[in-house]
Short mmCIF file of C-alpha atoms in Angstrom, two decimals:
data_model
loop_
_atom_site.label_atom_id
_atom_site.label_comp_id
_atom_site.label_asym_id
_atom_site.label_seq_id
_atom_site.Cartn_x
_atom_site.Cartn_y
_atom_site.Cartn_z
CA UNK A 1196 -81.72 112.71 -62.45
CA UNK A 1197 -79.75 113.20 -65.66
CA UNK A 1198 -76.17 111.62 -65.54
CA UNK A 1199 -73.19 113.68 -65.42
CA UNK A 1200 -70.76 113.97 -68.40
CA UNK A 1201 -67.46 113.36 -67.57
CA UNK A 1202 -65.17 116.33 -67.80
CA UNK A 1203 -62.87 114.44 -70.41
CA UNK A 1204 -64.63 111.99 -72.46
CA UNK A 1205 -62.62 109.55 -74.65
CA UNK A 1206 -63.18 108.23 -77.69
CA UNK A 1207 -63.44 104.38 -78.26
CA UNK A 1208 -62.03 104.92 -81.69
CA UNK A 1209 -58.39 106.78 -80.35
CA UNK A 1210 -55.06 107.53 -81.63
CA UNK A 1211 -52.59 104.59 -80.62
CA UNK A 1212 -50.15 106.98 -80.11
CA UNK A 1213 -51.37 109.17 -77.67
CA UNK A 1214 -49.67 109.28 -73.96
CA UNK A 1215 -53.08 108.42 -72.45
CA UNK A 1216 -53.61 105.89 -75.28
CA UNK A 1217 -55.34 101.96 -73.74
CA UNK A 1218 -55.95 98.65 -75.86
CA UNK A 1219 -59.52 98.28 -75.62
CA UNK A 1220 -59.52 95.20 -77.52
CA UNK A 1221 -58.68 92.71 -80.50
CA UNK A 1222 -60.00 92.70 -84.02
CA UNK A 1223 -60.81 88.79 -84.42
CA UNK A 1224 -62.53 86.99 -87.17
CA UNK A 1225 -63.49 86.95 -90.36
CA UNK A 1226 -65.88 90.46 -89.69
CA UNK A 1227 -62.69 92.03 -87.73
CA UNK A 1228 -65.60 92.94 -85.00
CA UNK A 1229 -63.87 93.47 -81.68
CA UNK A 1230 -63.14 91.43 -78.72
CA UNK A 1231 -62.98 93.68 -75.83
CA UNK A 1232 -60.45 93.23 -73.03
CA UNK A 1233 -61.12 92.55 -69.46
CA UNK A 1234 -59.30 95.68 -68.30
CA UNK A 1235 -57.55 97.92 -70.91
CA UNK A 1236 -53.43 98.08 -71.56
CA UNK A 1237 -51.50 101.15 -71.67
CA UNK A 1238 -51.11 101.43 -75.76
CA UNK A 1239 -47.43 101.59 -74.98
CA UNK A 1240 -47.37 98.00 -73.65
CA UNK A 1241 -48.67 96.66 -76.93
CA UNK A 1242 -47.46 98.97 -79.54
CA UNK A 1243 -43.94 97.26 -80.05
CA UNK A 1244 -45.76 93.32 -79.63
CA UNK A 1245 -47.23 94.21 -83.29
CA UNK A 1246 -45.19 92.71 -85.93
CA UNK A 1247 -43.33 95.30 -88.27
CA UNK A 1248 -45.01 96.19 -90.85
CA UNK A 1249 -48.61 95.64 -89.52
CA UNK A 1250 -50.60 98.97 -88.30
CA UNK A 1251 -51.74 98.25 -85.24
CA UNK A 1252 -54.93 99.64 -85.90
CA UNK A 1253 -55.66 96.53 -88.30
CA UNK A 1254 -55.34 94.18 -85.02
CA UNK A 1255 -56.04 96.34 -82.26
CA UNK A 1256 -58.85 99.07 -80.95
CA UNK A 1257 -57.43 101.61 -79.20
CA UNK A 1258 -59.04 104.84 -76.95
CA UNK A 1259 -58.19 107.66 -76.48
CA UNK A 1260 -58.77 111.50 -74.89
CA UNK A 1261 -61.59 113.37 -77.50
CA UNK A 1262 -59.21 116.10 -78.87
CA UNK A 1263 -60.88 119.18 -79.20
CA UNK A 1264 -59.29 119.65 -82.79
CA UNK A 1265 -60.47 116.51 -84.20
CA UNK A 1266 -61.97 116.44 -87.88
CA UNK A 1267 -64.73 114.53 -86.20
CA UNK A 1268 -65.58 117.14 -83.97
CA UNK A 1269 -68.59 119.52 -84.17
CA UNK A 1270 -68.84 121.59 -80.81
CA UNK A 1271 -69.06 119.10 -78.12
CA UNK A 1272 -70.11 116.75 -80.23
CA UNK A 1273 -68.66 113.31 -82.18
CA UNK A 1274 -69.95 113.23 -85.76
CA UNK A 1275 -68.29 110.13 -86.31
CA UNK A 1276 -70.64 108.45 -83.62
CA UNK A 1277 -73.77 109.82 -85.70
CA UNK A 1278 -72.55 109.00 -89.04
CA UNK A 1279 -71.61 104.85 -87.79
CA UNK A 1280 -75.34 105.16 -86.36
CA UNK A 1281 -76.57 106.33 -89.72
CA UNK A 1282 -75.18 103.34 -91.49
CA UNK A 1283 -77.06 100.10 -91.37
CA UNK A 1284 -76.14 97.36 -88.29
CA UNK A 1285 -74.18 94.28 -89.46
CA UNK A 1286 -76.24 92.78 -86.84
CA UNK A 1287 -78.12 92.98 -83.62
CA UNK A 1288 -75.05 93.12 -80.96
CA UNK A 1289 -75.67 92.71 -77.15
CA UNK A 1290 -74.45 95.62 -75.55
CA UNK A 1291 -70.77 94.62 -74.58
CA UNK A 1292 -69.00 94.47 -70.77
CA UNK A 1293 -66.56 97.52 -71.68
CA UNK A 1294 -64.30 99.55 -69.12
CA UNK A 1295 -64.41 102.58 -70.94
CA UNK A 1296 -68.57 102.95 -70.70
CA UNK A 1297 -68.69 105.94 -67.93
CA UNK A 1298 -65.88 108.26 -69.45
CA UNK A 1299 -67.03 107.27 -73.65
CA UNK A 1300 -67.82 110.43 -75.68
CA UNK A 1301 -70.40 107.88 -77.66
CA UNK A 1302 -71.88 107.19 -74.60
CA UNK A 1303 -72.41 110.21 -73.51
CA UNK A 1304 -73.77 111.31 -76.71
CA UNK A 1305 -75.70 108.63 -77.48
CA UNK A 1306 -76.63 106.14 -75.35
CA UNK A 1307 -76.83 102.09 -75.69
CA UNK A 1308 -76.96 102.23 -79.67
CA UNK A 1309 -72.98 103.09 -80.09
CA UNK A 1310 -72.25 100.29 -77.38
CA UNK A 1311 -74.18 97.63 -79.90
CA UNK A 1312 -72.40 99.13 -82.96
CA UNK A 1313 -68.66 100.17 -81.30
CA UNK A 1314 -67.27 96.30 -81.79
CA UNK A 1315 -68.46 96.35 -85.59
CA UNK A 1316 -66.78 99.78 -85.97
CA UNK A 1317 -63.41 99.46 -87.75
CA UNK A 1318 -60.77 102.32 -87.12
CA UNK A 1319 -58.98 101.36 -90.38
CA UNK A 1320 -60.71 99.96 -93.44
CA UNK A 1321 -60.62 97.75 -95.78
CA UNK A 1322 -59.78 98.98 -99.12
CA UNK A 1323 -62.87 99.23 -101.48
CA UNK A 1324 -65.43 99.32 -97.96
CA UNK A 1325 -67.38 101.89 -99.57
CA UNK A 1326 -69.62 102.31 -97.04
CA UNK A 1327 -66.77 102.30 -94.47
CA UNK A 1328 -65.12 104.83 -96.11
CA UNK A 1329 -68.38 107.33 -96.54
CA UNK A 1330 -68.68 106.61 -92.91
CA UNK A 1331 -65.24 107.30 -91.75
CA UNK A 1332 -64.94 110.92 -93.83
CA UNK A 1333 -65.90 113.74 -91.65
CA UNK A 1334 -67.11 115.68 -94.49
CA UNK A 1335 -69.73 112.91 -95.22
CA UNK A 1336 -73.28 114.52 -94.60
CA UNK A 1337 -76.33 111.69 -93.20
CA UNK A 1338 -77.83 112.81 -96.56
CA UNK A 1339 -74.73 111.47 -98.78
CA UNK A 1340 -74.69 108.63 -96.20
CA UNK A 1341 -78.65 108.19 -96.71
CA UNK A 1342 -78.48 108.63 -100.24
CA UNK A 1343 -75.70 106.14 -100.78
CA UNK A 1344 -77.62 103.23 -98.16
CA UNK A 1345 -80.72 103.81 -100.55
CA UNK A 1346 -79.03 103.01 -104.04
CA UNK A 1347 -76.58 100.44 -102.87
CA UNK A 1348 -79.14 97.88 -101.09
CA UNK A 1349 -76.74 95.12 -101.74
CA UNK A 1350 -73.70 96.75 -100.23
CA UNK A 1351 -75.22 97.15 -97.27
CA UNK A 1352 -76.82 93.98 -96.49
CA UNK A 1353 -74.86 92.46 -92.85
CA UNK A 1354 -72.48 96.14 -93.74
CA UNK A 1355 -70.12 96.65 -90.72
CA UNK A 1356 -69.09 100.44 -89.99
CA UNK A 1357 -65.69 101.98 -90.57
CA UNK A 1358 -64.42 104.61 -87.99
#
């Protein structure tokens, strides 16, 4: 028997500032990968503990409701999810114990993969991640993303994903 989507899937890659908004977890280490949080914190009991100054998306992963007029949106599907599966694993992650499993649009759409990549994904960025920027930018086809992989061998050797 085929599981049942959930009538509103959210995305494990959300706005902070959205009512519904939860901390999933904390960016930690020197690879920012995420550490995922027991049970997950309204966003607007954490938003004002980040120091001015910081975005809170530097130090924290947030979820949110899958907004029907996202740029990452193509039907009923996340494009976003396809392109961080597209780009090369940093490295082979255990699936992680994460709250938000039954109600994830990645999940849904994808299966086990986006749980081993979703702590690796980065909603923000560092500047000059070329590869996290290519995957981050809707209008990035898999070809570009392909083609870019293929003549940058280097870059993407232990590569984490942007989102």
């Amino acid at each position: 028997m085929a599981e049942r989507k959930p009538s509103r899937t959210w995305c494990p890659s959300g706005d902070p500032h959205a009512p519904e908004a939860v901390a999933l977890g904390v960016r930690s280490g020197q690879d920012g990968g995420v550490v995922y949080l027991a049970d997950p914190v309204p966003a607007s009991q954490v938003l004002g503990m980040v120091p001015e100054g910081v975005e809170p998306r530097r130090v924290l992963r947030f979820a949110s409701h899958c907004a029907s007029n996202c740029v990452n949106r193509r039907g009923n599907d996340c494009t976003l999810v396809e392109r961080v599966l597209a780009a090369p694993a940093a490295t082979a992650t255990a699936v992680p114990r994460c709250h938000l499993r039954t109600r994830c649009q990645w999940w849904s759409q994808t299966g086990v993969e986006a749980c081993r990549r979703c702590p690796a994904v980065a909603t923000l960025h560092l500047a000059g991640d070329r590869l996290g920027e290519l995957t981050a930018d809707p209008s990035t086809t898999r070809e570009q993303l392909d083609e870019w992989i293929a003549s940058n061998p280097a870059a993407t050797a232990g590569a984490g994903e942007g989102g």
